[in-house]
Coordinates of C-alpha atoms in Angstrom, one line a residue:
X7 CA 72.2 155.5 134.5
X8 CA 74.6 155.1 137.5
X9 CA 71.6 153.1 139.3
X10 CA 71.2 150.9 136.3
X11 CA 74.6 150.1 135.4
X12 CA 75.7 147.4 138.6
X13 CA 72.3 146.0 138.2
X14 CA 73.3 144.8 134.2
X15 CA 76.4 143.4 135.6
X16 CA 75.2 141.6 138.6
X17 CA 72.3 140.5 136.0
X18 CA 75.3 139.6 133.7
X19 CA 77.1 137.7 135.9
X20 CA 74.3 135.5 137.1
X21 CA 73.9 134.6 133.6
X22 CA 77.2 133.6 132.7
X23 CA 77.5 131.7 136.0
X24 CA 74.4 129.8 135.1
X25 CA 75.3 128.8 131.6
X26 CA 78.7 127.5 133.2
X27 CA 77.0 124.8 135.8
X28 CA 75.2 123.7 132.4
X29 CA 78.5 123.1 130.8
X30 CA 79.8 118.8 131.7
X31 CA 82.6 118.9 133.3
X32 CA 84.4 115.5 132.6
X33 CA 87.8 115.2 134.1
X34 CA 90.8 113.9 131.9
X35 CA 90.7 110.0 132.0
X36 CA 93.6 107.9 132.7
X37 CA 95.2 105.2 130.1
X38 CA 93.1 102.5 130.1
X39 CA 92.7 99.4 128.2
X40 CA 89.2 98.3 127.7
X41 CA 88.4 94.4 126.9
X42 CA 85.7 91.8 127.9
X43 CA 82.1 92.4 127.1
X44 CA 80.9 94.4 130.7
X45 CA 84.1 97.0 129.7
X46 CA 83.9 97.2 125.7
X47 CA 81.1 97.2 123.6
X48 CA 82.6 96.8 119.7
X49 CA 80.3 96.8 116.5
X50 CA 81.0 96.3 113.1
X51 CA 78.5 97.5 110.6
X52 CA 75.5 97.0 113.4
X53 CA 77.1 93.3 114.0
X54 CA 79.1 93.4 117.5
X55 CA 82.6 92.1 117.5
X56 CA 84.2 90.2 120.3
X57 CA 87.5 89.0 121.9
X58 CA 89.0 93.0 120.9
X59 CA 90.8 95.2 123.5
X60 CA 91.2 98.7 122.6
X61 CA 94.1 100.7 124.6
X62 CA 93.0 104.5 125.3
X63 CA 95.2 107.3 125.7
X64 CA 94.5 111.2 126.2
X65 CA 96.0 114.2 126.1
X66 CA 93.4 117.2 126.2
X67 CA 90.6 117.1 123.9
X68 CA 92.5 114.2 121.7
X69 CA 92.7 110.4 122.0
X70 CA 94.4 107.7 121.1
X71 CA 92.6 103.9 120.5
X72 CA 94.8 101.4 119.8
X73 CA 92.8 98.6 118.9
X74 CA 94.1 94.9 118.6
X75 CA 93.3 91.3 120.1
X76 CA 95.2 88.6 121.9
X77 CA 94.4 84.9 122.0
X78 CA 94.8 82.8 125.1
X79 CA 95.6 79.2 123.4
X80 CA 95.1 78.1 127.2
X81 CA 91.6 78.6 126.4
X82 CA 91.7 76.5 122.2
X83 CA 93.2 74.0 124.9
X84 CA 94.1 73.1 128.3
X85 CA 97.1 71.2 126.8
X86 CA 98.2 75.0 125.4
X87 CA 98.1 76.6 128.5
X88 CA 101.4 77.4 129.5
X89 CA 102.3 78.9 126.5
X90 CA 102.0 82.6 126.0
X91 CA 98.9 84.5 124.1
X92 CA 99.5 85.4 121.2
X93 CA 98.2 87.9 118.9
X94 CA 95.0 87.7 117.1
X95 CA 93.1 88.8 114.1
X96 CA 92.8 93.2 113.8
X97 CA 89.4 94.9 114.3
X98 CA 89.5 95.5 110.4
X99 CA 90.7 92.9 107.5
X100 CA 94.7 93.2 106.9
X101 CA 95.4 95.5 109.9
X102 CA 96.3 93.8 112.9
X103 CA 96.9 96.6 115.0
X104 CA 94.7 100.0 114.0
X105 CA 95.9 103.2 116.2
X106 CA 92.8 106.2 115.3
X107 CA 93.7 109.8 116.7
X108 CA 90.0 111.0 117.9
X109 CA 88.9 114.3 118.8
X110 CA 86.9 114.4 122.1
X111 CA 84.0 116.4 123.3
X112 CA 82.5 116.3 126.8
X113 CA 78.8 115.4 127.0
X114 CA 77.0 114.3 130.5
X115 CA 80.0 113.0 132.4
X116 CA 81.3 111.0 129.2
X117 CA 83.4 112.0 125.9
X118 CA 82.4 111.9 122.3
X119 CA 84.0 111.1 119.0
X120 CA 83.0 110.9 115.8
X121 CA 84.9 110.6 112.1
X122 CA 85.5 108.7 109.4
X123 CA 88.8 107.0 108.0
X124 CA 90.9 104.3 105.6
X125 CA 93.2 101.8 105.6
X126 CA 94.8 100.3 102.6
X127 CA 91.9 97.9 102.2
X128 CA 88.8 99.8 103.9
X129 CA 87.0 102.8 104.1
X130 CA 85.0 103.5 107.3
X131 CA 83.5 106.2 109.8
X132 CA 82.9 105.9 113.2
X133 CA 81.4 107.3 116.7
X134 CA 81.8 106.4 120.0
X135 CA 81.6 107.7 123.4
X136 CA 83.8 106.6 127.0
X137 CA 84.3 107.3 130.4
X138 CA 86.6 105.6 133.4
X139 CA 84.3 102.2 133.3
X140 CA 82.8 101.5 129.5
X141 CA 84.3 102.5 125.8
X142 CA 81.5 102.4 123.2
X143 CA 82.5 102.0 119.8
X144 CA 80.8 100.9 116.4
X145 CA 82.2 101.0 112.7
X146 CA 79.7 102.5 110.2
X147 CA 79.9 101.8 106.7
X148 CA 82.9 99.7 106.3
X149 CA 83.7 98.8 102.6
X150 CA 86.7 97.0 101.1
X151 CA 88.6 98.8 98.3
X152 CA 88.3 95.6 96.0
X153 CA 84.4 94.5 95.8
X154 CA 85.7 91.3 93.4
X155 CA 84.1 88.7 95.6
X156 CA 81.2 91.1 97.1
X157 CA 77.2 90.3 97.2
X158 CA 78.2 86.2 96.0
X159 CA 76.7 83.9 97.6
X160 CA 78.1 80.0 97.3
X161 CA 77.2 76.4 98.0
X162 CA 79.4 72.8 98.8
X163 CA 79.4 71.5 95.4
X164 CA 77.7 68.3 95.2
X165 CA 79.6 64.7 95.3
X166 CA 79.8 63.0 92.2
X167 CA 81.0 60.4 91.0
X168 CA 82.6 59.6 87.2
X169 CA 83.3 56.8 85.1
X170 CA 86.2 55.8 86.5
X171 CA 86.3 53.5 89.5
X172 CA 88.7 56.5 91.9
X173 CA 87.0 59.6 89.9
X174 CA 84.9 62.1 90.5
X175 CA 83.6 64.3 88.5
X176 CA 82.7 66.8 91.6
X177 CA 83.3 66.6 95.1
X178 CA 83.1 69.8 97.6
X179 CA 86.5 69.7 98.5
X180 CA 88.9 70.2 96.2
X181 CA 92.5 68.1 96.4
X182 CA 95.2 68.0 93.9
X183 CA 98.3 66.8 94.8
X184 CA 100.7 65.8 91.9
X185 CA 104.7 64.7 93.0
X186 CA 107.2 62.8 91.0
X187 CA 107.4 59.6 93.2
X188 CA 104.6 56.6 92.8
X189 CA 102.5 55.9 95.4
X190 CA 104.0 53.5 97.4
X191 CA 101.8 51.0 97.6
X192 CA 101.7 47.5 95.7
X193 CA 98.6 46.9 94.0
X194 CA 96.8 50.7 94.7
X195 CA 96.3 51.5 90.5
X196 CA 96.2 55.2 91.6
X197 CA 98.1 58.2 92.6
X198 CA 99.2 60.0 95.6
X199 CA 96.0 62.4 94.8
X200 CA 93.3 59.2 94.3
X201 CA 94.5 58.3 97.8
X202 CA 93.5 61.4 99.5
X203 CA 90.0 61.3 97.6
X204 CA 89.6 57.6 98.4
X205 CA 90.2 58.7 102.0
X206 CA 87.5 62.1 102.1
X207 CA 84.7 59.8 100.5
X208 CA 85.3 56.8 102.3
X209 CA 82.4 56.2 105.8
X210 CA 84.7 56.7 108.0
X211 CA 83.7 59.1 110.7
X212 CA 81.6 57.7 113.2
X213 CA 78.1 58.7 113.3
X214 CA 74.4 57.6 115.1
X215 CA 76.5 56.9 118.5
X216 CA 78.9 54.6 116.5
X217 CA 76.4 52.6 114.9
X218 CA 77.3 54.4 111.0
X219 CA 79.8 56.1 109.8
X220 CA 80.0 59.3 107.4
X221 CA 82.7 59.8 105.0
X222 CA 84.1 64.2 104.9
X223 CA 82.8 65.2 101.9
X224 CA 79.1 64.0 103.7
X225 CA 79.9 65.8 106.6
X226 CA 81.0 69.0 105.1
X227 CA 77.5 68.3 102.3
X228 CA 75.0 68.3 105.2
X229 CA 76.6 70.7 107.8
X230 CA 77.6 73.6 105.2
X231 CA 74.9 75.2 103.6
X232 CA 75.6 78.7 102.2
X233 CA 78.9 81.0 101.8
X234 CA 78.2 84.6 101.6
X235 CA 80.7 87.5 100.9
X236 CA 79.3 91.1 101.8
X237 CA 80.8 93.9 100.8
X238 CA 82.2 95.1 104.3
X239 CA 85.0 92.4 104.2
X240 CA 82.9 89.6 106.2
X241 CA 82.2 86.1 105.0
X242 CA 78.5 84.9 106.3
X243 CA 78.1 81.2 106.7
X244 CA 75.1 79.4 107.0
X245 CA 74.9 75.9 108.7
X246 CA 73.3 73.0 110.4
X247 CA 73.7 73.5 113.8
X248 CA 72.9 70.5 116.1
X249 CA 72.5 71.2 120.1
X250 CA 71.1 68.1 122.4
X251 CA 70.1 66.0 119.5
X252 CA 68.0 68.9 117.1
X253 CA 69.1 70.4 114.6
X254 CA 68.3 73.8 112.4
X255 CA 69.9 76.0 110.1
X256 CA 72.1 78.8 111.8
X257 CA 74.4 81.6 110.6
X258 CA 77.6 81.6 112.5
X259 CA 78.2 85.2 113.9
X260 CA 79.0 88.3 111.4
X261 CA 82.5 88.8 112.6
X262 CA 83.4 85.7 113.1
X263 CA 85.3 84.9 109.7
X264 CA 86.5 87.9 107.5
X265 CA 88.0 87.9 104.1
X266 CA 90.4 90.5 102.4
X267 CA 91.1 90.4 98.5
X268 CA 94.3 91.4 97.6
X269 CA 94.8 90.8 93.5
X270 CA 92.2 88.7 91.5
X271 CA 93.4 85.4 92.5
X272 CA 94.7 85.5 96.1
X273 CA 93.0 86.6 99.3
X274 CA 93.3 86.4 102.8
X275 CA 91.0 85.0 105.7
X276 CA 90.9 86.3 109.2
X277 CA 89.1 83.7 111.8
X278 CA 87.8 85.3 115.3
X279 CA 89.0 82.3 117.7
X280 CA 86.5 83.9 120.5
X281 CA 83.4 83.5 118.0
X282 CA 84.5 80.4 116.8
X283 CA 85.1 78.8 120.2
X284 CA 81.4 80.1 121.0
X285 CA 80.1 77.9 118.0
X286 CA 81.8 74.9 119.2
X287 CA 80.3 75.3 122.6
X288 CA 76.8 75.9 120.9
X289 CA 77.2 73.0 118.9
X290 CA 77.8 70.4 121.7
X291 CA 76.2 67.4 120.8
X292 CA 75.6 65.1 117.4
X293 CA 72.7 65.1 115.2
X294 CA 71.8 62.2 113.2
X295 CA 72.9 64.2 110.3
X296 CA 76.6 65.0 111.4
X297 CA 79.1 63.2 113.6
X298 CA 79.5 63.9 116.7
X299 CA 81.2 66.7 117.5
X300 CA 85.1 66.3 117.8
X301 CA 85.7 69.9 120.0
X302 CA 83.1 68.5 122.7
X303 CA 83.6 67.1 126.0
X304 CA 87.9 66.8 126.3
X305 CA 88.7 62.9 127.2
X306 CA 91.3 62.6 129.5
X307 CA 95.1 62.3 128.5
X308 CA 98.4 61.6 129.5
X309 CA 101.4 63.4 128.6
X310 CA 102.8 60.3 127.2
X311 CA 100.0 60.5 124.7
X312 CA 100.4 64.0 123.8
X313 CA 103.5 66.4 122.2
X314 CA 105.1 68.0 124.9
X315 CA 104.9 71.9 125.2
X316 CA 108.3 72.0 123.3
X317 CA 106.5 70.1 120.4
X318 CA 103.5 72.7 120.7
X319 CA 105.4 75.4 121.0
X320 CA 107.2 75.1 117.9
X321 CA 104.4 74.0 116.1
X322 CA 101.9 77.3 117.1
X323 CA 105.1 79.6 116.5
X324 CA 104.9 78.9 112.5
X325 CA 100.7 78.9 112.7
X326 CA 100.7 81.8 114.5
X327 CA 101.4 84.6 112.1
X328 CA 98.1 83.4 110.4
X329 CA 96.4 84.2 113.1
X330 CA 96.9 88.2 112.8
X331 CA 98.1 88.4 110.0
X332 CA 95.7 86.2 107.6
X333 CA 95.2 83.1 106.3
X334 CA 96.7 83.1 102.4
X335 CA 94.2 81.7 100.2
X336 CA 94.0 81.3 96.4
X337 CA 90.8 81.5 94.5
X338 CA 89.5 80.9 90.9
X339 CA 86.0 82.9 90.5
X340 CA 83.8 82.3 87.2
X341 CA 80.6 82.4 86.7
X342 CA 80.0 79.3 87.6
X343 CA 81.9 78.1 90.7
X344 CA 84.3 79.4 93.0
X345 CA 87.6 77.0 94.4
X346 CA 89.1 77.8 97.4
X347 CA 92.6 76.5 98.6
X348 CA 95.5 76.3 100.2
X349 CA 97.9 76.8 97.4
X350 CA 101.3 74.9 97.6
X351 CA 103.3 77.9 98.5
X352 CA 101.3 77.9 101.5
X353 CA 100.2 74.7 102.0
X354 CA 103.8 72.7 101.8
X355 CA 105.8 74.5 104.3
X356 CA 103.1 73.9 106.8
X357 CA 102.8 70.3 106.1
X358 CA 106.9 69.8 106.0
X359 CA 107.1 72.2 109.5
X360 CA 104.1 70.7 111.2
X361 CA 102.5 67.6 110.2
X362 CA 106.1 65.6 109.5
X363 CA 107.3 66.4 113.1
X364 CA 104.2 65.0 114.5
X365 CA 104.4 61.9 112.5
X366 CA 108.1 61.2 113.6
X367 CA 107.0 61.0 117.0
X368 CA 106.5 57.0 117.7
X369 CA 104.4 58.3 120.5
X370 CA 101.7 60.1 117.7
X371 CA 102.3 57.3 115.1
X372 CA 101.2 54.5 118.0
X373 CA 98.2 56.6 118.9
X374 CA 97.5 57.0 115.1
X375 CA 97.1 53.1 114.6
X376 CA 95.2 52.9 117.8
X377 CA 92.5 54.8 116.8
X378 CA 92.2 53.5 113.0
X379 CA 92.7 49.7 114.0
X380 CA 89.0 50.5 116.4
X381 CA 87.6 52.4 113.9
X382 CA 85.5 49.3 111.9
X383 CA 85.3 51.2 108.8
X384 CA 89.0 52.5 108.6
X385 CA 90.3 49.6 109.9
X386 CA 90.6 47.9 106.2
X387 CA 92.9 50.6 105.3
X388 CA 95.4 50.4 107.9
X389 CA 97.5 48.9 106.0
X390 CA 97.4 51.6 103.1
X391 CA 97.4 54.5 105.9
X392 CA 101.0 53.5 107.6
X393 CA 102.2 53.3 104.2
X394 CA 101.3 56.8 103.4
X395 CA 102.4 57.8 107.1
X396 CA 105.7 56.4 106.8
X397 CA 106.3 57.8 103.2
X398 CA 104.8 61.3 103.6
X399 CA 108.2 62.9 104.0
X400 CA 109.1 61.5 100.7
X401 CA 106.2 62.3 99.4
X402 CA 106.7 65.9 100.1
X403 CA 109.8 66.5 98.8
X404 CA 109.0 65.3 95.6
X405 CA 105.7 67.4 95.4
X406 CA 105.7 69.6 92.8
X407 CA 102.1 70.7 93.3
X408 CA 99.6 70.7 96.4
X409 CA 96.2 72.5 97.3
X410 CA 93.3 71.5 99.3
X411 CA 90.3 73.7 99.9
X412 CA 86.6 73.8 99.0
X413 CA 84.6 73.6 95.7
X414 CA 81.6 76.2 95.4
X415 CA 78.5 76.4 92.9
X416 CA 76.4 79.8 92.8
X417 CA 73.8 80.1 95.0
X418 CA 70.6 79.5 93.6

């Protein structure tokens, strides 16, 4: 028995030391942030998300991910470049900044984590794995609480016209604007709101290399296809993309716009400015179907021509907050159509704290009038446009209702 004994425990001991060099051995890993494609890979619901940084931070076998984004406007515009980034939309609707506790497991030189959660507005699990150079992480099954708008899918309504001379009885943009003072204008029969029509269904955007012109409610009828609401809080849209003269149909990426509803008549919209400054670059040249495309090639320009940083400053600093936070929207679903707007809660403090400063600014009004007297086709309005330029201040304060959005018919 004596003989046997050492020979169990040596036997023992082999055994356990074996198992142990199985056993990963990961060391802890510093605090890292992890952004840019070759350093985070993102997905939502199988659809991978861009322009996200996600902040790790460990203590033993737990984790913290703090995941948000940040906007370089240098990169919206080189005129915006000396102005801080900003923050930018969240990772989920209506939560700018998510921080996830994770527990960790070592596997192969890597951790693991896995789990599920909420926020006010979603439900969610997860998985993931990172080590010193790469974080992988995907979203499964995201779901927004309030499924109102979920599984719709929408179209531009068509452009109509009625009876009377200035009306139409559908257009794919919706406008109302209704204030107490006439429109300023001798011999225009209409209102403030007939002026804003006449001016999204007149030709006026140049088209063919200059030789035609569209008017905006073409433009937004043959670009705009389909609107699509899925029930993980992203909006899918569908559109005809144009690249070196051809054109097809093309969805612009999952992630790129999200939606949140928040009661039955307001939501809120969440635009990915990586993705959507990825579809501008895709769609770099004109089709015969659309104009040309204004985000293109940047002309050259003075800073006489252009606000100073001040100017831009102050104007980003009251647009900002809709970039993390949400763009409010008001909508009206039935049946048979859904609107879309701006509401004048939202709409008139923007106008008041961003449009009328521009307008003051002789600089912007001269380089208004320089541009509509050599435009052929808005040139016959000139008059009618620096009427409504220099009144729009007035015009504002004596608004009592504004919105301006999109008109939608079921798809069928």
């Amino acid at each position: 028995m004596k003989t046997y004994l050492p020979l169990c425990l040596l036997s023992g001991l082999m055994l356990l030391t074996a198992c142990s060099d199985d056993e990963p051995s990961v060391s802890p890993l510093p605090e890292k942030t992890y952004t840019g494609t070759s350093a985070l890979n993102l997905e939502y619901n199988d659809a991978p998300m861009s322009g996200k940084s996600v902040t790790y931070t460990q203590t033993g076998d737990k984790a913290n991910l703090v995941m948000s984004s940040t906007v370089s406007l240098g990169e919206i515009s080189p005129a915006l470049k000396e102005l801080p980034p900003v923050p930018g939309p969240g990772v989920l609707p209506g939560t700018p900044v998510l921080t996830l506790p994770v527990n960790l497991s070592a596997d192969g030189g890597k951790y693991e984590f896995a789990g599920t959660g909420e926020t006010d507005f979603v439900t969610y699990s997860y998985s993931g794995d990172v080590n010193a150079d790469v974080l992988d992480f995907e979203f499964k099954d995201v779901r927004l609480k309030n499924q109102r708008l979920a599984n719709t899918v929408w179209v531009p309504a068509p452009t109509e016209k009625a009876t009377s001379a200035l009306g139409y009885k559908s257009l794919p943009l919706h406008i109302v604007w209704e204030c107490s003072l006439p429109f300023p204008l001798e011999g225009f029969d209409g209102t403030i709101q007939d002026a804003l029509i006449l001016m999204a269904t007149l030709p006026i955007i140049p088209a063919y290399n200059n030789t035609a012109y569209m008017s905006l409610v073409q433009v937004i009828g043959n670009a705009l296809k389909t609107v699509a609401f899925r029930p993980d809080g992203n909006a899918v849209v569908t559109y005809l993309q144009s690249n070196n003269g051809a054109a097809q149909f093309a969805q612009a990426p999952i992630c790129m716009i999200q939606y949140l509803p928040l009661t039955d008549t307001m939501m809120k919209l969440f635009i990915n400015p990586t993705d959507l400054m990825g579809q501008i670059l895709i769609n770099s040249s004109s089709h015969p179907d659309l104009p040309a495309n204004p985000f293109g090639k940047a002309g050259k320009s003075t800073k006489a021509s252009s606000p100073s940083i001040q100017d831009m400053a102050q104007i980003i600093s009251k647009l900002v907050p809709m970039l993390s936070e949400g763009i409010p929207m008001q909508y009206t679903l039935s049946a048979t159509g859904l609107q879309l707007f701006l509401n004048t809660e939202t709409l008139l403090p923007l106008l008041k704290g961003v449009v009328v400063p521009l307008l003051k600014d002789p600089i912007i009004q001269a380089s208004i009038i320089e541009k509509i007297s050599s435009n052929p086709a808005l040139s016959h309005h000139l008059e009618m446009i620096k009427v409504l330029v220099a009144a729009f201040p007035d015009l504002l304060d004596s608004t009592t209702r504004i919105e301006l959005g999109f008109n939608f018919l079921p798809y069928k």
